[in-house]
Short mmCIF file of C-alpha atoms in Angstrom, two decimals:
data_model
loop_
_atom_site.label_atom_id
_atom_site.label_comp_id
_atom_site.label_asym_id
_atom_site.label_seq_id
_atom_site.Cartn_x
_atom_site.Cartn_y
_atom_site.Cartn_z
CA UNK A 97 108.78 122.99 100.28
CA UNK A 98 109.77 120.34 97.58
CA UNK A 99 109.25 117.95 100.17
CA UNK A 100 111.68 114.95 101.19
CA UNK A 101 114.56 114.77 98.79
CA UNK A 102 116.45 111.21 98.45
CA UNK A 103 119.05 111.11 95.87
CA UNK A 104 120.01 108.75 93.55
CA UNK A 105 116.57 107.66 92.42
CA UNK A 106 118.19 104.55 91.01
CA UNK A 107 121.43 102.78 91.91
CA UNK A 108 123.12 99.70 90.58
CA UNK A 109 126.08 98.76 92.09
CA UNK A 110 128.49 95.29 92.19
CA UNK A 111 128.80 93.36 95.31
CA UNK A 112 131.32 94.49 97.47
CA UNK A 113 131.04 97.91 96.52
CA UNK A 114 130.14 100.90 99.21
CA UNK A 115 126.81 102.51 98.25
CA UNK A 116 125.79 105.89 100.04
CA UNK A 117 121.82 106.85 99.71
CA UNK A 118 121.21 110.65 100.59
CA UNK A 119 117.87 112.36 102.08
CA UNK A 120 117.16 115.99 102.69
CA UNK A 121 114.51 116.67 105.16
CA UNK A 122 111.53 118.95 104.85
CA UNK A 123 112.44 122.54 106.71
CA UNK A 124 112.03 122.28 109.95
CA UNK A 125 111.78 118.72 110.69
CA UNK A 126 113.19 117.12 113.39
CA UNK A 127 112.83 113.51 112.72
CA UNK A 128 114.16 111.30 110.55
CA UNK A 129 113.15 107.70 109.56
CA UNK A 130 115.11 105.29 107.14
CA UNK A 131 113.20 102.65 105.61
CA UNK A 132 113.44 99.50 103.78
CA UNK A 133 111.19 97.90 101.57
CA UNK A 134 110.95 94.42 99.88
CA UNK A 135 108.41 92.17 98.16
CA UNK A 136 109.37 89.70 101.09
CA UNK A 137 109.76 91.42 104.44
CA UNK A 138 107.46 94.72 103.20
CA UNK A 139 108.46 98.27 104.78
CA UNK A 140 110.88 97.66 107.73
CA UNK A 141 111.99 100.56 110.02
CA UNK A 142 115.89 100.61 109.70
CA UNK A 143 116.58 104.16 111.86
CA UNK A 144 114.92 106.74 113.58
CA UNK A 145 116.49 110.10 114.42
CA UNK A 146 115.32 113.00 116.81
CA UNK A 147 117.02 116.42 116.59
CA UNK A 148 119.91 114.60 114.90
CA UNK A 149 120.47 112.03 117.22
CA UNK A 150 119.71 108.02 116.55
CA UNK A 151 116.99 106.88 118.88
CA UNK A 152 116.46 103.62 117.63
CA UNK A 153 118.58 101.77 115.18
CA UNK A 154 117.36 97.80 116.35
CA UNK A 155 116.43 97.96 112.73
CA UNK A 156 119.83 98.10 110.76
CA UNK A 157 120.55 94.61 109.96
CA UNK A 158 124.14 94.48 110.27
CA UNK A 159 127.39 96.39 110.60
CA UNK A 160 127.75 97.17 107.02
CA UNK A 161 124.60 99.45 107.71
CA UNK A 162 125.05 102.89 108.70
CA UNK A 163 123.28 106.24 109.16
CA UNK A 164 124.39 109.80 109.80
CA UNK A 165 122.82 113.10 110.29
CA UNK A 166 125.75 115.73 109.86
CA UNK A 167 123.25 118.27 110.32
CA UNK A 168 119.68 119.10 110.92
CA UNK A 169 118.33 118.89 107.01
CA UNK A 170 120.27 115.94 105.75
CA UNK A 171 120.98 112.18 106.36
CA UNK A 172 123.04 109.66 104.63
CA UNK A 173 122.32 105.82 104.56
CA UNK A 174 125.68 103.61 104.13
CA UNK A 175 125.86 100.11 103.04
CA UNK A 176 129.55 99.10 102.96
CA UNK A 177 130.16 96.18 101.74
CA UNK A 178 126.76 95.79 99.82
CA UNK A 179 125.78 92.39 99.15
CA UNK A 180 122.66 91.67 96.62
CA UNK A 181 120.22 90.69 99.29
CA UNK A 182 120.63 94.30 100.08
CA UNK A 183 118.64 95.16 96.88
CA UNK A 184 115.63 96.88 97.87
CA UNK A 185 113.69 100.21 97.83
CA UNK A 186 114.76 102.42 100.69
CA UNK A 187 112.73 105.18 101.56
CA UNK A 188 113.47 108.32 103.81
CA UNK A 189 110.89 109.85 105.75
CA UNK A 190 110.54 113.19 108.12
CA UNK A 191 108.47 114.31 110.48
CA UNK A 192 107.72 117.72 112.27
CA UNK A 193 108.02 115.64 115.46
CA UNK A 194 105.72 117.60 118.12
CA UNK A 195 104.79 114.43 119.51
CA UNK A 196 102.44 114.19 122.31
CA UNK A 197 98.84 114.81 120.55
CA UNK A 198 101.11 117.03 118.27
CA UNK A 199 101.72 116.15 114.54
CA UNK A 200 103.77 112.96 114.39
CA UNK A 201 102.61 112.40 110.44
CA UNK A 202 105.89 111.37 108.38
CA UNK A 203 105.90 112.77 104.82
CA UNK A 204 107.90 110.25 102.54
CA UNK A 205 110.66 110.76 99.89
CA UNK A 206 110.21 109.18 96.17
CA UNK A 207 112.73 106.52 97.52
CA UNK A 208 116.00 105.50 95.89
CA UNK A 209 116.04 101.87 94.30
CA UNK A 210 119.07 99.84 94.88
CA UNK A 211 120.07 96.88 93.00
CA UNK A 212 123.27 95.04 94.13
CA UNK A 213 124.56 92.56 91.38
CA UNK B 1264 106.19 98.63 122.53
CA UNK B 1265 103.92 99.81 119.83
CA UNK B 1266 102.69 97.18 117.26
CA UNK B 1267 100.15 96.98 114.01
CA UNK B 1268 98.58 94.08 112.71
CA UNK B 1269 96.99 94.07 109.62
CA UNK B 1270 95.14 91.30 108.65
CA UNK B 1271 94.26 91.18 105.20
CA UNK B 1272 97.36 90.75 102.90
CA UNK B 1273 95.52 90.63 99.72
CA UNK B 1274 92.37 91.81 98.56
CA UNK B 1275 90.81 91.32 95.23
CA UNK B 1276 87.50 93.67 94.41
CA UNK B 1277 85.55 94.27 91.64
CA UNK B 1278 84.68 98.04 90.93
CA UNK B 1279 81.91 99.45 92.78
CA UNK B 1280 82.29 97.20 95.87
CA UNK B 1281 82.60 98.33 99.14
CA UNK B 1282 86.06 98.47 101.00
CA UNK B 1283 86.94 97.49 104.40
CA UNK B 1284 90.90 96.66 105.62
CA UNK B 1285 91.34 96.08 109.45
CA UNK B 1286 94.01 97.66 111.37
CA UNK B 1287 94.62 96.70 114.97
CA UNK B 1288 97.13 98.34 117.28
CA UNK B 1289 98.87 97.18 120.29
CA UNK B 1290 99.37 100.07 122.49
CA UNK B 1291 98.38 101.14 126.17
CA UNK B 1292 98.35 104.83 125.82
CA UNK B 1293 97.02 107.32 123.80
CA UNK B 1294 97.86 106.95 120.39
CA UNK B 1295 98.33 108.71 116.89
CA UNK B 1296 96.76 106.93 113.87
CA UNK B 1297 97.17 106.57 110.44
CA UNK B 1298 96.55 105.15 107.07
CA UNK B 1299 98.98 105.25 103.99
CA UNK B 1300 98.32 104.55 100.33
CA UNK B 1301 101.48 103.36 98.02
CA UNK B 1302 100.28 103.25 94.30
CA UNK B 1303 102.52 101.03 91.85
CA UNK B 1304 106.03 102.58 91.97
CA UNK B 1305 105.48 105.29 93.63
CA UNK B 1306 106.02 106.64 97.36
CA UNK B 1307 103.73 106.72 100.69
CA UNK B 1308 101.25 109.07 100.77
CA UNK B 1309 98.91 110.08 103.42
CA UNK B 1310 95.10 108.88 103.19
CA UNK B 1311 94.31 110.39 106.41
CA UNK B 1312 95.47 110.54 110.33
CA UNK B 1313 93.50 110.38 114.09
CA UNK B 1314 94.97 112.44 116.67
CA UNK B 1315 92.17 113.31 119.01
CA UNK B 1316 88.13 114.42 118.43
CA UNK B 1317 85.79 112.48 116.52
CA UNK B 1318 86.69 108.80 115.92
CA UNK B 1319 85.63 108.92 112.26
CA UNK B 1320 87.75 110.35 110.39
CA UNK B 1321 87.29 111.37 106.62
CA UNK B 1322 90.27 111.65 104.35
CA UNK B 1323 91.02 111.89 100.62
CA UNK B 1324 89.51 110.12 97.96
CA UNK B 1325 86.40 109.20 99.54
CA UNK B 1326 88.37 107.17 102.48
CA UNK B 1327 87.34 106.99 105.95
CA UNK B 1328 88.58 105.20 109.12
CA UNK B 1329 87.00 104.89 112.54
CA UNK B 1330 89.12 104.80 115.51
CA UNK B 1331 87.09 102.05 118.07
CA UNK B 1332 89.36 102.52 121.22
CA UNK B 1333 88.04 99.56 123.09
CA UNK B 1334 88.98 97.13 119.82
CA UNK B 1335 92.37 99.02 119.75
CA UNK B 1336 91.04 99.32 115.73
CA UNK B 1337 91.44 102.03 113.11
CA UNK B 1338 89.46 100.17 110.10
CA UNK B 1339 89.59 101.88 106.64
CA UNK B 1340 86.48 101.96 104.38
CA UNK B 1341 85.21 103.49 101.24
CA UNK B 1342 81.93 102.45 99.83
CA UNK B 1343 82.93 102.09 96.43
CA UNK B 1344 85.94 101.68 94.97
CA UNK B 1345 87.51 102.34 91.59
CA UNK B 1346 90.34 100.83 89.85
CA UNK B 1347 92.34 103.78 90.34
CA UNK B 1348 92.48 102.81 93.81
CA UNK B 1349 94.71 99.53 93.37
CA UNK B 1350 97.96 99.77 95.65
CA UNK B 1351 98.89 98.83 98.89
CA UNK B 1352 98.04 100.02 101.93
CA UNK B 1353 99.53 101.06 105.38
CA UNK B 1354 98.07 101.30 108.62
CA UNK B 1355 100.09 102.94 111.48
CA UNK B 1356 100.46 103.77 114.73
CA UNK B 1357 102.26 106.54 117.18
CA UNK B 1358 101.98 105.74 120.64
CA UNK B 1359 102.07 108.95 123.09
CA UNK B 1360 105.29 107.60 124.73
CA UNK B 1361 107.02 106.63 121.45
CA UNK B 1362 108.48 109.83 120.66
CA UNK B 1363 107.67 110.89 117.30
CA UNK B 1364 108.16 107.14 115.84
CA UNK B 1365 105.64 105.44 113.53
CA UNK B 1366 104.97 101.75 113.48
CA UNK B 1367 103.68 100.37 110.50
CA UNK B 1368 101.45 97.19 109.90
CA UNK B 1369 102.75 94.98 107.42
CA UNK B 1370 100.52 96.28 104.34
CA UNK B 1371 97.72 95.25 102.68
CA UNK B 1372 97.71 95.05 98.62
CA UNK B 1373 94.58 95.55 97.20
CA UNK B 1374 93.27 94.91 93.62
CA UNK B 1375 90.47 96.35 91.99
CA UNK B 1376 89.37 94.69 88.98
CA UNK B 1377 87.27 96.98 86.26
#
């Protein structure tokens, strides 16, 4: 398996534009996490899906951010409109999600470095 | 709710020095525990994990961690660090009633001087 695949790897956009980040899970994994990493705030969990259902979105900064899982293997994170303070590295991670003593290890993608100017 | 605390934010060591990074978690039930490493400009990669059994866990690249349940701790150790260990290290916890959600600590930046 190629691992968790994120696209694009780098994105530079102007303030006010819509940005869509994409993530392909590892085949067979059923949990999906979106994280944001900045120097100031470290690694922050934005949203967590289990079996395509959002379980915890308390980390989503505001209504400008939305995330979807249209199917079991793919997710998008959308920012509309984007602002300079959204500049960060966004990581997607997936987990086999067996929970309760099973394998809950998260596998991370390479990340998308977003710059909003 | 589960939480993780890493007390050392920045650590600077010389090569061959011994390393211990602290990790304490807050959760009342059974836990899975993890240490991840992030090399400069790269994504997080798993160093080691504890699910059950022997509380002393050995990982890749000579790292190990010990789960001490009474102290709610999972400290990371390496007897002799190398310059290539320069990275950021993250401790994470998954509690048995938290579904599959991992909660990460704030990370510890390690710099190893050659």
